[in-house]
Coordinates of C-alpha atoms in Angstrom, one line a residue:
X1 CA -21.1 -70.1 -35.9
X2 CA -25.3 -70.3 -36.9
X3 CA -25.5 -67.6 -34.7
X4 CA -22.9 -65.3 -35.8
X5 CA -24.1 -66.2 -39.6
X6 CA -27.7 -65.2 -38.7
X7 CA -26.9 -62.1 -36.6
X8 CA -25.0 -60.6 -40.3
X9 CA -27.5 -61.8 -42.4
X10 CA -30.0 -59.8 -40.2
X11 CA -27.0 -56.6 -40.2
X12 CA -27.0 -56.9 -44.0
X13 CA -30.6 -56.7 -44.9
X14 CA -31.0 -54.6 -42.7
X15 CA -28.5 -51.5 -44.2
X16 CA -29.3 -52.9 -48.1
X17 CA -31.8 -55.0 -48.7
X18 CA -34.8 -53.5 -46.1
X19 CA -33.4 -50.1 -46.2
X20 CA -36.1 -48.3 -43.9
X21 CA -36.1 -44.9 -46.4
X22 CA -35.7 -46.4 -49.5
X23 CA -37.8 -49.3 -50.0
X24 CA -40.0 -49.5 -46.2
X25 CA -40.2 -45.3 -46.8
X26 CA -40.1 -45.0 -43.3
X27 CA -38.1 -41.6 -42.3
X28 CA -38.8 -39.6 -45.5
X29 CA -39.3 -36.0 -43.1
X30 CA -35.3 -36.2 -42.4
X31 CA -34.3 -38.2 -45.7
X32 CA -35.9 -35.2 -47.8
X33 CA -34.9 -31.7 -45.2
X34 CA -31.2 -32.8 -43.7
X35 CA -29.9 -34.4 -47.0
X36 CA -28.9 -31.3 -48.6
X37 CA -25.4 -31.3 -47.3
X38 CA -23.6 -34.0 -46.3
X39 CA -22.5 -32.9 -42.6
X40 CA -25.5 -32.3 -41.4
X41 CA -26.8 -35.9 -43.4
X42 CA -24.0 -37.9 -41.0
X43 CA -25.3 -35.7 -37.8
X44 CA -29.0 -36.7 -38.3
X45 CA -27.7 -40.5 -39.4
X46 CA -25.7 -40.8 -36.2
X47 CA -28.0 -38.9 -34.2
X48 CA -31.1 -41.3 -35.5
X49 CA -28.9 -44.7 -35.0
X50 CA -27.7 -43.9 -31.4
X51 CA -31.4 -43.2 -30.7
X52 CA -32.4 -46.7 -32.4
X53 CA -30.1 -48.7 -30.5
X54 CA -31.0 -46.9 -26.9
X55 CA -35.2 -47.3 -28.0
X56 CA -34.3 -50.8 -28.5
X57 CA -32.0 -51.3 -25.5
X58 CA -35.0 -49.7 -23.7
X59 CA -38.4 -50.9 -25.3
X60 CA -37.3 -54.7 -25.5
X61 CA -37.1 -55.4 -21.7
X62 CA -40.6 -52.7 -21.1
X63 CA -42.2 -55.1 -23.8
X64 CA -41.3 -58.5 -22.7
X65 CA -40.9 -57.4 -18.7
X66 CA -43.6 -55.0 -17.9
X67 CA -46.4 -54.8 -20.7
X68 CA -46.9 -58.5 -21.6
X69 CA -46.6 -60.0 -17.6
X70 CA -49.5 -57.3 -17.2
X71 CA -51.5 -57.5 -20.0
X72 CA -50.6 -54.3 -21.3
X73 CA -49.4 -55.3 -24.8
X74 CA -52.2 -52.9 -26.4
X75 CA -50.3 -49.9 -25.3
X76 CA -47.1 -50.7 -26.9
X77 CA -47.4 -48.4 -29.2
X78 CA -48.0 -45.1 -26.6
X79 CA -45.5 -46.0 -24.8
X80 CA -42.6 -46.7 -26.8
X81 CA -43.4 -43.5 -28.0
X82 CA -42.9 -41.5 -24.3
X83 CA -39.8 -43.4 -24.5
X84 CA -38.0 -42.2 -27.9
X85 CA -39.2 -38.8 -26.6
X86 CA -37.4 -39.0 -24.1
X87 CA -33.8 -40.7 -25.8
X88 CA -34.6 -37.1 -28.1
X89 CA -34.6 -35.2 -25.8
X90 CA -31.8 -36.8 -24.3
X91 CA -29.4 -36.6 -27.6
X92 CA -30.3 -32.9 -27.9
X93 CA -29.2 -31.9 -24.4
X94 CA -25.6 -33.7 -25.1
X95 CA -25.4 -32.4 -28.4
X96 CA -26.5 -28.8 -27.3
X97 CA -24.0 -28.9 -24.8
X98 CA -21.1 -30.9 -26.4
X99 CA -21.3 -30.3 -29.9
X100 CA -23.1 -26.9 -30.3
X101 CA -22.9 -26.2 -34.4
X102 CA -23.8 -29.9 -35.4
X103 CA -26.9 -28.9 -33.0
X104 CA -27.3 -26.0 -34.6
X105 CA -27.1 -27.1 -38.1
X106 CA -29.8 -30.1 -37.5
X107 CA -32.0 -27.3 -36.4
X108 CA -36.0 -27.9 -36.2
X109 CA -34.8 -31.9 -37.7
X110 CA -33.3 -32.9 -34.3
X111 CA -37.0 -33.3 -32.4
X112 CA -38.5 -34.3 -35.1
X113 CA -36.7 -37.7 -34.3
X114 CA -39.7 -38.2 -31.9
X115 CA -41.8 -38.6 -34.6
X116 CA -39.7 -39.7 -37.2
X117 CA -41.1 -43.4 -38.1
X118 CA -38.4 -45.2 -38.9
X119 CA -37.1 -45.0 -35.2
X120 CA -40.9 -46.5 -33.8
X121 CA -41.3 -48.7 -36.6
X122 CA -37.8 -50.6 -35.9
X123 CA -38.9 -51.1 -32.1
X124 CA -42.3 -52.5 -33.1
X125 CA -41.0 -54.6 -36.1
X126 CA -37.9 -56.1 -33.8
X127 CA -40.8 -57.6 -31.9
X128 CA -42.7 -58.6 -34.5
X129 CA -40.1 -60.7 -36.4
X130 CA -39.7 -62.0 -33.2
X131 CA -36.2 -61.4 -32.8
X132 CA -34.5 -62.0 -29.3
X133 CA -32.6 -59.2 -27.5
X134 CA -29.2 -59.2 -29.3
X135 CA -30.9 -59.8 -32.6
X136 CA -33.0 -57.1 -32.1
X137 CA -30.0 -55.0 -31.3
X138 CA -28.0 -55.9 -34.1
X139 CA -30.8 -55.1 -36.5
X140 CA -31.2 -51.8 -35.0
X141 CA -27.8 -50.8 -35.8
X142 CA -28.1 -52.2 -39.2
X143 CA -30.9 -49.9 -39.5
X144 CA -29.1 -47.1 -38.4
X145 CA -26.6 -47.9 -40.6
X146 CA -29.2 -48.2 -43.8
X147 CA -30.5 -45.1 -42.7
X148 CA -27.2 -43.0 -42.5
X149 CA -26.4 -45.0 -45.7
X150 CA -29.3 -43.5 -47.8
X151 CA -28.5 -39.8 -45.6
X152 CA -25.0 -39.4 -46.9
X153 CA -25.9 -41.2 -50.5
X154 CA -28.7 -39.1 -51.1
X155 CA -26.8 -35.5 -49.9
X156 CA -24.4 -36.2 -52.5
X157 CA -26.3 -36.2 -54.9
X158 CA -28.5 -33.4 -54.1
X159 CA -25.1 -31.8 -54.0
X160 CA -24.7 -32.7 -57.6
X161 CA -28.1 -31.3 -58.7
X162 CA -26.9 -27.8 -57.3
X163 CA -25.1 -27.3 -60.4
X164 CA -27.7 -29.0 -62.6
X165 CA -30.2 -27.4 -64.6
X166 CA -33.3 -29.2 -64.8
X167 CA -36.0 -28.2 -66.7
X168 CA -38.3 -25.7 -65.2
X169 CA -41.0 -27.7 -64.6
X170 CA -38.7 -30.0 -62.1
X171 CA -37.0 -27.0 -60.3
X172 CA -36.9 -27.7 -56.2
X173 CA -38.5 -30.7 -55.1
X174 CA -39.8 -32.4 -58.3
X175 CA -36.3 -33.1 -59.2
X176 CA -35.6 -33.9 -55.3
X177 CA -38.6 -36.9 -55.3
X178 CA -37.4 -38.4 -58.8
X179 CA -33.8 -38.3 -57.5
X180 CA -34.6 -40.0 -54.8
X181 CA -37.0 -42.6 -56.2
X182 CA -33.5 -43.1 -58.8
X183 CA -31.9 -43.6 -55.7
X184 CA -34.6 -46.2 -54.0
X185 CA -34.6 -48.2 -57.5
X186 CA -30.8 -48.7 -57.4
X187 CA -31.2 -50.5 -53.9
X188 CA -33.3 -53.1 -55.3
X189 CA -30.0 -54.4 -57.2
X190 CA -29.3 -55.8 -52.9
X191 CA -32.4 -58.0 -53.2
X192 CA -30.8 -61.5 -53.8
X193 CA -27.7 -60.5 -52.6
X194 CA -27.9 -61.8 -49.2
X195 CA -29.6 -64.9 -49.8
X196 CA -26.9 -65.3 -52.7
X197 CA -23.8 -64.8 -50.1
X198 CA -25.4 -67.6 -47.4
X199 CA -27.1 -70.2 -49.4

């Protein structure tokens, strides 16, 4: 029962309260280029949490199997790397091959996952927090879940500021940045929530 308590408190914060875009600011490339409809928003959201949950399945046993035994913890870093670029390239073959237009629609966005930050930075931090195997899972997907979360949020409502008419000055991406730092503030409002529900 502790267990099953901790692994959702760790889900929960995850998705609300340490939301990777909008309050760690990890993953801004995709938050700010694929959220402008919300199709492609849910591709890249799905597309960046199966690749968090195979980086962890994979990094965690390389970091506590192979680079620690040996002494190699120093190049954690390089090599988790090599390995998200290849889970990319991975998800683009199967989505090139199975699902062609939600390939097409993510575009230039779809290797940028190699570098997108959010993706390393959950690897390195699952470590960190010293989180065992299935916590570090569960977190990933809670994550992934923040992150498509703050995808499909924010795409509606840059749909909504399609019709708006902002003054001049905050045309394009002005109006983009303060909608999304509207959008950031409102997640602080999940701060005590978790600690509220299990105390």
């Amino acid at each position: 029962m502790e267990m099953l308590k901790s692994l959702i408190m760790i889900l929960m914060t995850s998705v609300l309260v340490n939301n990777y875009v909008l309050s760690r600011f990890l993953g801004i490339c995709p938050f700010l280029g694929v959220s402008k409809k919300i199709d492609q928003a849910t591709g890249m959201g799905l597309a960046v949490t199966f690749v968090m949950l195979m980086a962890t399945a994979a990094t965690y046993p390389i970091q506590y199997y192979l680079l620690e035994p040996n002494g190699l913890g120093y190049m954690r870093t390089i090599v988790f790397i090599l390995v998200i670029a290849a889970l990319v390239q991975l998800v683009e073959i199967i989505l090139k091959k199975y699902i062609p237009a939600l390939h097409a629609s993510l575009g230039i966005y779809l290797p940028l996952i190699t570098t997108n930050c959010a993706v390393l930075g959950v690897t390195i931090n699952n470590i960190n927090d010293g989180y065992n195997f299935l916590e570090s899972m569960v977190n990933s997907f809670g994550v992934g879940l923040g992150f498509l979360l703050a995808m499909v949020l924010f795409a509606g409502v840059r749909s909504r500021l399609e019709n708006a008419n902002p003054p001049k000055a905050f045309e394009g991406l002005p109006i983009t940045l303060v909608s999304a730092s509207i959008v950031a503030m409102s997640f602080f409002g999940f701060a005590g929530l978790v600690e509220g529900l299990f105390a």
